[in-house]
mmCIF file of C-alpha atoms and ligand atoms in Angstrom:
data_model
loop_
_atom_site.group_PDB
_atom_site.id
_atom_site.type_symbol
_atom_site.label_atom_id
_atom_site.label_comp_id
_atom_site.label_asym_id
_atom_site.label_seq_id
_atom_site.Cartn_x
_atom_site.Cartn_y
_atom_site.Cartn_z
ATOM 1 C CA MET A 355 109.147 87.335 109.550
ATOM 2 C CA THR A 356 111.246 87.083 106.571
ATOM 3 C CA SER A 357 108.651 85.999 105.205
ATOM 4 C CA LEU A 358 105.517 88.233 105.713
ATOM 5 C CA GLY A 359 104.038 89.427 102.245
ATOM 6 C CA PHE A 360 104.704 93.048 101.766
ATOM 7 C CA ALA A 361 106.600 94.037 104.734
ATOM 8 C CA GLN A 362 109.493 94.897 103.905
ATOM 9 C CA ASN A 363 110.969 97.894 102.470
ATOM 10 C CA ARG A 364 114.471 98.638 101.759
ATOM 11 C CA LEU A 365 113.902 102.949 100.567
ATOM 12 C CA ASP A 366 113.956 105.909 102.310
ATOM 13 C CA ARG A 367 111.393 107.519 101.535
ATOM 14 C CA GLN A 368 112.837 111.148 101.982
ATOM 15 C CA SER A 369 108.718 112.067 102.905
ATOM 16 C CA ALA A 370 110.229 115.607 104.442
ATOM 17 C CA GLU A 371 112.494 116.346 100.849
ATOM 18 C CA ARG A 372 109.768 114.622 98.151
ATOM 19 C CA ASP A 373 108.137 118.075 98.652
ATOM 20 C CA ALA A 374 109.694 119.922 96.151
ATOM 21 C CA ALA A 375 111.789 117.376 93.967
ATOM 22 C CA ASP A 376 111.493 117.211 90.378
ATOM 23 C CA LEU A 377 109.954 114.445 89.097
ATOM 24 C CA ASP A 378 111.359 114.861 85.483
ATOM 25 C CA ALA A 379 115.239 115.872 86.970
ATOM 26 C CA LEU A 380 114.831 112.420 89.154
ATOM 27 C CA ALA A 381 113.903 110.875 85.616
ATOM 28 C CA ARG A 382 116.684 112.173 84.128
ATOM 29 C CA ASP A 383 119.227 110.474 86.752
ATOM 30 C CA PRO A 384 120.801 107.674 84.770
ATOM 31 C CA ALA A 385 120.876 105.021 87.473
ATOM 32 C CA ALA A 386 116.976 106.135 88.376
ATOM 33 C CA ARG A 387 114.587 103.117 88.665
ATOM 34 C CA ALA A 388 110.935 103.739 88.212
ATOM 35 C CA VAL A 389 108.163 100.339 88.949
ATOM 36 C CA LEU A 390 105.632 100.543 86.142
ATOM 37 C CA ILE A 391 102.363 99.354 86.475
ATOM 38 C CA ALA A 392 99.757 98.731 83.604
ATOM 39 C CA GLY A 393 96.406 99.217 85.172
ATOM 40 C CA GLU A 394 96.755 96.863 87.899
ATOM 41 C CA ILE A 395 99.207 95.054 86.577
ATOM 42 C CA PRO A 396 103.026 95.137 87.738
ATOM 43 C CA ILE A 397 105.400 94.626 84.642
ATOM 44 C CA LEU A 398 108.368 93.509 86.067
ATOM 45 C CA ALA A 399 111.931 92.768 84.221
ATOM 46 C CA ALA A 400 113.069 88.817 84.019
ATOM 47 C CA SER A 401 116.474 88.094 84.715
ATOM 48 C CA PRO A 402 117.491 89.183 87.192
ATOM 49 C CA ALA A 403 113.595 89.630 87.892
ATOM 50 C CA THR A 404 112.973 92.460 89.699
ATOM 51 C CA SER A 405 110.031 95.363 89.206
ATOM 52 C CA LEU A 406 112.898 98.140 89.622
ATOM 53 C CA LEU A 407 113.084 98.744 85.956
ATOM 54 C CA PRO A 408 115.879 101.420 84.076
ATOM 55 C CA LEU A 409 113.428 104.775 83.032
ATOM 56 C CA SER A 410 114.039 103.637 79.464
ATOM 57 C CA ALA A 411 111.792 100.450 79.569
ATOM 58 C CA LEU A 412 109.074 102.359 80.334
ATOM 59 C CA ALA A 413 109.154 104.402 76.237
ATOM 60 C CA ARG A 414 106.998 100.871 75.367
ATOM 61 C CA ALA A 415 103.791 101.597 78.136
ATOM 62 C CA GLY A 416 102.933 104.642 76.266
ATOM 63 C CA ALA A 417 101.961 108.159 77.797
ATOM 64 C CA LEU A 418 102.288 107.467 81.359
ATOM 65 C CA GLN A 419 99.216 108.313 83.755
ATOM 66 C CA GLU A 420 100.757 109.458 86.297
ATOM 67 C CA ARG A 421 104.689 109.835 88.243
ATOM 68 C CA ALA A 422 104.988 109.941 91.263
ATOM 69 C CA TYR A 423 108.479 109.744 93.539
ATOM 70 C CA LEU A 424 108.305 106.775 95.890
ATOM 71 C CA GLY A 425 111.977 107.537 97.477
ATOM 72 C CA ALA A 426 115.805 106.665 97.570
ATOM 73 C CA LEU A 427 117.670 103.627 96.820
ATOM 74 C CA ASP A 428 121.132 103.077 97.799
ATOM 75 C CA GLY A 429 120.741 106.668 96.766
ATOM 76 C CA ALA A 430 119.343 106.375 93.797
ATOM 77 C CA PRO A 431 116.020 107.376 92.856
ATOM 78 C CA VAL A 432 112.744 105.355 92.534
ATOM 79 C CA LEU A 433 109.673 106.413 90.229
ATOM 80 C CA ALA A 434 106.785 104.900 90.623
ATOM 81 C CA ALA A 435 104.648 104.996 86.538
ATOM 82 C CA LEU A 436 100.963 104.179 86.030
ATOM 83 C CA ALA A 437 99.995 103.237 82.653
ATOM 84 C CA ASP A 438 97.045 102.241 80.940
ATOM 85 C CA ALA A 439 96.076 98.783 81.150
ATOM 86 C CA ALA A 440 96.111 98.256 77.748
ATOM 87 C CA ALA A 441 99.984 99.157 78.119
ATOM 88 C CA ALA A 442 101.290 95.566 79.879
ATOM 89 C CA GLU A 443 100.205 93.645 76.051
ATOM 90 C CA ALA A 444 103.516 95.279 74.982
ATOM 91 C CA TYR A 445 105.328 93.879 77.204
ATOM 92 C CA ARG A 446 103.861 90.627 76.925
ATOM 93 C CA GLY A 447 105.269 87.597 75.226
ATOM 94 C CA ASP A 448 108.731 89.048 75.351
ATOM 95 C CA PRO A 449 111.245 87.211 77.104
ATOM 96 C CA ALA A 450 112.932 90.716 78.658
ATOM 97 C CA PHE A 451 110.088 91.250 80.980
ATOM 98 C CA GLN A 452 107.338 89.972 83.015
ATOM 99 C CA VAL A 453 103.629 90.244 83.684
ATOM 100 C CA LEU A 454 102.365 89.061 86.258
ATOM 101 C CA ASP A 455 99.833 90.182 88.941
ATOM 102 C CA LEU A 456 100.790 90.976 92.703
ATOM 103 C CA ARG A 457 99.340 88.651 94.147
ATOM 104 C CA SER A 458 100.501 85.986 92.596
ATOM 105 C CA ILE A 459 104.419 87.899 92.537
ATOM 106 C CA ALA A 460 104.481 87.513 96.575
ATOM 107 C CA VAL A 461 102.982 84.358 96.398
ATOM 108 C CA GLN A 462 105.626 82.704 94.413
ATOM 109 C CA GLY A 463 108.102 84.525 95.190
ATOM 110 C CA VAL A 464 109.119 86.097 91.903
ATOM 111 C CA VAL A 465 111.182 89.029 93.484
ATOM 112 C CA PRO A 466 113.108 89.757 96.482
ATOM 113 C CA ALA A 467 111.137 89.766 99.571
ATOM 114 C CA ASP A 468 112.759 93.612 100.205
ATOM 115 C CA GLU A 469 110.499 95.066 96.627
ATOM 116 C CA LEU A 470 107.898 93.677 97.670
ATOM 117 C CA GLY A 471 107.284 96.469 99.986
ATOM 118 C CA VAL A 472 107.948 98.685 97.425
ATOM 119 C CA LEU A 473 105.016 97.034 94.995
ATOM 120 C CA ALA A 474 102.926 97.376 97.798
ATOM 121 C CA GLU A 475 103.771 101.352 97.657
ATOM 122 C CA ALA A 476 103.369 101.667 94.295
ATOM 123 C CA LYS A 477 100.058 99.910 93.683
ATOM 124 C CA ALA A 478 98.363 101.538 96.619
ATOM 125 C CA LEU A 479 99.626 105.270 96.022
ATOM 126 C CA LEU A 480 98.666 104.884 92.271
ATOM 127 C CA HIS A 481 95.728 103.046 92.841
ATOM 128 C CA TRP A 482 94.853 105.871 94.554
ATOM 129 C CA HIS A 483 95.113 108.562 92.114
ATOM 130 C CA ALA A 484 93.373 106.617 89.422
ATOM 131 C CA ARG A 485 90.068 106.613 91.631
ATOM 132 C CA HIS A 486 91.032 109.906 92.602
ATOM 133 C CA ARG A 487 91.184 112.394 89.322
ATOM 134 C CA PHE A 488 88.161 114.700 90.925
ATOM 135 C CA CYS A 489 87.795 116.262 94.103
ATOM 136 C CA ALA A 490 85.427 114.277 96.390
ATOM 137 C CA ASN A 491 84.814 118.369 97.556
ATOM 138 C CA CYS A 492 83.347 120.050 94.403
ATOM 139 C CA GLY A 493 83.911 118.096 92.086
ATOM 140 C CA ALA A 494 86.278 119.479 89.782
ATOM 141 C CA PRO A 495 89.549 117.554 88.396
ATOM 142 C CA THR A 496 92.495 117.345 90.748
ATOM 143 C CA LEU A 497 95.910 117.234 89.773
ATOM 144 C CA ALA A 498 99.415 115.176 91.443
ATOM 145 C CA ALA A 499 101.218 117.298 93.542
ATOM 146 C CA CYS A 500 103.972 116.956 96.622
ATOM 147 C CA SER A 501 105.914 113.894 93.645
ATOM 148 C CA GLY A 502 103.279 111.687 94.072
ATOM 149 C CA PHE A 503 102.001 111.846 97.864
ATOM 150 C CA ARG A 504 99.657 115.151 97.080
ATOM 151 C CA ARG A 505 96.516 115.579 94.601
ATOM 152 C CA ASP A 506 95.261 119.318 94.597
ATOM 153 C CA CYS A 507 92.823 121.033 93.203
ATOM 154 C CA ALA A 508 93.165 124.244 91.159
ATOM 155 C CA ALA A 509 89.026 125.136 91.945
ATOM 156 C CA CYS A 510 88.271 125.206 95.711
ATOM 157 C CA GLY A 511 91.959 124.866 96.703
ATOM 158 C CA ALA A 512 91.173 120.910 98.514
ATOM 159 C CA GLN A 513 94.564 119.264 98.853
ATOM 160 C CA HIS A 514 93.421 115.326 99.122
ATOM 161 C CA PHE A 515 95.950 113.278 100.539
ATOM 162 C CA PRO A 516 96.578 109.538 99.803
ATOM 163 C CA ARG A 517 94.963 107.005 101.687
ATOM 164 C CA THR A 518 95.413 103.941 104.017
ATOM 165 C CA ASP A 519 92.484 102.031 104.525
ATOM 166 C CA PRO A 520 93.654 99.568 108.142
ATOM 167 C CA VAL A 521 92.107 96.159 108.429
ATOM 168 C CA VAL A 522 91.329 94.822 111.670
ATOM 169 C CA ILE A 523 92.895 90.359 112.124
ATOM 170 C CA MET A 524 92.676 88.150 114.802
ATOM 171 C CA LEU A 525 93.563 85.180 115.928
ATOM 172 C CA ALA A 526 90.744 84.641 118.597
ATOM 173 C CA THR A 527 92.539 81.847 121.055
ATOM 174 C CA ARG A 528 89.906 80.208 124.200
ATOM 175 C CA GLY A 529 92.501 77.752 126.284
ATOM 176 C CA ASP A 530 94.330 75.655 123.732
ATOM 177 C CA LYS A 531 91.500 76.535 120.815
ATOM 178 C CA CYS A 532 91.180 79.160 118.254
ATOM 179 C CA LEU A 533 88.734 79.873 116.065
ATOM 180 C CA LEU A 534 88.758 80.574 112.768
ATOM 181 C CA GLY A 535 86.698 80.941 109.407
ATOM 182 C CA ARG A 536 86.498 80.553 105.355
ATOM 183 C CA GLN A 537 84.755 83.092 102.902
ATOM 184 C CA PRO A 538 83.784 81.230 100.726
ATOM 185 C CA ARG A 539 85.964 83.344 98.564
ATOM 186 C CA PHE A 540 89.233 81.432 99.659
ATOM 187 C CA VAL A 541 90.473 78.771 97.793
ATOM 188 C CA PRO A 542 88.863 75.474 99.251
ATOM 189 C CA ASN A 543 89.984 74.119 102.576
ATOM 190 C CA VAL A 544 91.735 77.226 103.357
ATOM 191 C CA TYR A 545 90.253 78.310 106.644
ATOM 192 C CA SER A 546 91.659 81.737 108.163
ATOM 193 C CA CYS A 547 92.408 84.747 111.308
ATOM 194 C CA LEU A 548 89.094 86.833 110.959
ATOM 195 C CA ALA A 549 89.432 89.943 109.570
ATOM 196 C CA GLY A 550 87.415 93.220 109.402
ATOM 197 C CA PHE A 551 88.109 97.367 108.846
ATOM 198 C CA VAL A 552 88.079 99.587 111.782
ATOM 199 C CA GLU A 553 85.536 101.961 110.618
ATOM 200 C CA PRO A 554 85.398 105.967 111.567
ATOM 201 C CA GLY A 555 85.606 106.606 115.489
ATOM 202 C CA GLU A 556 86.593 102.816 116.477
ATOM 203 C CA THR A 557 89.817 101.675 118.617
ATOM 204 C CA ILE A 558 91.696 98.600 116.805
ATOM 205 C CA GLU A 559 90.366 96.882 120.685
ATOM 206 C CA ALA A 560 87.414 97.490 119.567
ATOM 207 C CA ALA A 561 86.920 97.137 115.922
ATOM 208 C CA VAL A 562 88.889 93.364 116.127
ATOM 209 C CA ARG A 563 85.718 92.758 119.816
ATOM 210 C CA ARG A 564 83.192 94.375 117.028
ATOM 211 C CA GLU A 565 83.874 92.243 114.177
ATOM 212 C CA THR A 566 84.822 89.114 116.095
ATOM 213 C CA PHE A 567 81.722 88.994 117.675
ATOM 214 C CA GLU A 568 79.803 90.143 114.316
ATOM 215 C CA GLU A 569 81.118 87.223 112.225
ATOM 216 C CA ALA A 570 81.414 84.389 114.881
ATOM 217 C CA GLY A 571 79.224 85.619 118.069
ATOM 218 C CA VAL A 572 82.273 85.315 120.411
ATOM 219 C CA PRO A 573 82.144 88.121 122.960
ATOM 220 C CA VAL A 574 86.270 88.727 122.922
ATOM 221 C CA GLY A 575 87.920 90.647 126.307
ATOM 222 C CA ALA A 576 92.029 91.198 126.035
ATOM 223 C CA VAL A 577 92.686 92.194 123.165
ATOM 224 C CA ARG A 578 96.962 92.621 122.058
ATOM 225 C CA TYR A 579 98.563 94.111 118.752
ATOM 226 C CA VAL A 580 101.083 91.352 117.313
ATOM 227 C CA LEU A 581 102.075 92.920 113.754
ATOM 228 C CA SER A 582 100.978 94.914 110.908
ATOM 229 C CA GLN A 583 101.003 93.565 107.092
ATOM 230 C CA PRO A 584 101.061 96.611 103.830
ATOM 231 C CA TRP A 585 98.416 95.177 102.410
ATOM 232 C CA PRO A 586 97.668 97.450 98.454
ATOM 233 C CA PHE A 587 94.523 94.961 97.588
ATOM 234 C CA PRO A 588 94.332 97.881 97.026
ATOM 235 C CA MET A 589 95.384 100.232 99.592
ATOM 236 C CA SER A 590 95.153 98.618 103.183
ATOM 237 C CA ILE A 591 97.394 98.212 106.291
ATOM 238 C CA MET A 592 96.231 94.600 107.845
ATOM 239 C CA ILE A 593 96.720 95.593 111.877
ATOM 240 C CA GLY A 594 97.201 92.201 113.596
ATOM 241 C CA CYS A 595 96.272 91.103 117.474
ATOM 242 C CA VAL A 596 95.484 88.289 119.766
ATOM 243 C CA ALA A 597 92.085 89.083 121.286
ATOM 244 C CA GLU A 598 91.118 86.621 124.558
ATOM 245 C CA ALA A 599 87.484 84.498 123.532
ATOM 246 C CA LEU A 600 85.009 85.283 126.255
ATOM 247 C CA ALA A 601 82.613 82.617 124.906
ATOM 248 C CA ASP A 602 82.884 78.509 122.949
ATOM 249 C CA ALA A 603 79.616 79.189 121.560
ATOM 250 C CA LEU A 604 79.619 80.311 117.601
ATOM 251 C CA THR A 605 76.665 81.835 115.929
ATOM 252 C CA ILE A 606 77.629 82.319 112.623
ATOM 253 C CA ASP A 607 76.829 85.329 109.999
ATOM 254 C CA ARG A 608 76.643 82.920 106.787
ATOM 255 C CA ASP A 609 76.925 86.778 104.668
ATOM 256 C CA GLU A 610 80.343 86.844 105.602
ATOM 257 C CA LEU A 611 81.434 83.164 105.817
ATOM 258 C CA GLU A 612 80.946 80.162 105.081
ATOM 259 C CA ASP A 613 82.048 78.651 107.869
ATOM 260 C CA ALA A 614 83.548 79.215 111.357
ATOM 261 C CA ARG A 615 84.824 76.251 114.435
ATOM 262 C CA TRP A 616 87.356 76.195 117.020
ATOM 263 C CA PHE A 617 90.521 74.656 116.134
ATOM 264 C CA THR A 618 93.075 72.689 119.009
ATOM 265 C CA ARG A 619 96.661 74.086 118.653
ATOM 266 C CA ASP A 620 98.020 70.021 117.556
ATOM 267 C CA GLU A 621 95.473 70.953 114.450
ATOM 268 C CA VAL A 622 96.683 74.130 113.544
ATOM 269 C CA ARG A 623 100.087 73.132 113.618
ATOM 270 C CA LEU A 624 98.583 70.084 110.950
ATOM 271 C CA MET A 625 97.453 72.717 109.018
ATOM 272 C CA LEU A 626 100.771 74.888 108.659
ATOM 273 C CA GLU A 627 102.764 71.847 107.894
ATOM 274 C CA ARG A 628 100.373 71.193 105.325
ATOM 275 C CA LYS A 629 99.662 67.028 107.639
ATOM 276 C CA HIS A 630 96.220 67.776 108.660
ATOM 277 C CA PRO A 631 93.821 64.578 108.008
ATOM 278 C CA ASP A 632 90.890 66.381 106.539
ATOM 279 C CA GLY A 633 93.469 68.302 104.017
ATOM 280 C CA LEU A 634 92.301 71.519 105.493
ATOM 281 C CA THR A 635 95.371 73.943 105.829
ATOM 282 C CA CYS A 636 96.498 77.798 106.617
ATOM 283 C CA PRO A 637 97.211 81.093 104.754
ATOM 284 C CA PRO A 638 101.035 81.014 102.711
ATOM 285 C CA PRO A 639 104.041 82.505 104.816
ATOM 286 C CA ILE A 640 103.327 86.407 103.347
ATOM 287 C CA ALA A 641 100.291 86.055 104.279
ATOM 288 C CA ILE A 642 99.478 87.436 108.357
ATOM 289 C CA ALA A 643 97.238 84.889 109.705
ATOM 290 C CA HIS A 644 99.677 82.696 108.917
ATOM 291 C CA HIS A 645 102.341 84.357 111.399
ATOM 292 C CA LEU A 646 100.382 85.235 113.711
ATOM 293 C CA LEU A 647 98.780 81.027 113.777
ATOM 294 C CA ARG A 648 102.416 79.808 114.063
ATOM 295 C CA ASP A 649 103.419 81.930 116.551
ATOM 296 C CA TRP A 650 100.047 80.466 118.415
ATOM 297 C CA ALA A 651 100.589 77.170 117.907
ATOM 298 C CA PHE A 652 104.797 77.234 118.385
ATOM 299 C CA ALA A 653 104.062 78.824 121.426
HETATM 300 ZN ZN1 ZN B 1418 87.771 120.875 94.989
#
């Protein structure tokens, strides 16, 4: 599973200790590093390619909007820093830096795989900060607390915590075939597992059954959890499952899916190897769907 994107993170999160951490003191540590995100775009050092910048590299970003303490890496503190989207221009064109969206960083393998988890942590946390500047309870401005893992409202006392949105992604199988679909936004010819957000008060198993039936009209029996993946677009966790389909007939929800159909194991093998006669393919190895499909097709 080493190729699964965003799943590796070497940071010691120090979640018990970080509440009292002093961000200014951590930033003065000469060994400290920071993940810098300008709007939604990470700023990387180019050579060697890394998202872990020395703190001195943050100066040209101007005033930072937020900071957070992500954890320790080999004993040194790693911070997350959010700058205005326009700050990316201060780095673009400088050969010492690379300005690239997070999806491309993962697909192209620009940074070491075990940094993608750190990037996911920074991106999701900073995205949450950027969209929770005001209290959901009373509307007053909120301020970051607990090293960036909480926002507090001074007006009403409410405490707000970072959010992670659970998404189920499932490979429904029936005998020697599996159910895949494609959304209109997918790259042409790509088919993938069905997926959907878990709703309040719902189990993972129930979400798998509901989404599979809603999107493809296929009833599902047994559901088995396989693996999960942080997915920072913007702040989800993908919960990968296999599901036992109980019928063949499809009723496709055309608002959600452009197409859905059954694929045999042989076909999926050809798609994974990019040899399908019709040019059909699956998502790349950074995506959890690729691993669900590979496990099933080569079992
Ligand atoms: Zn409030």
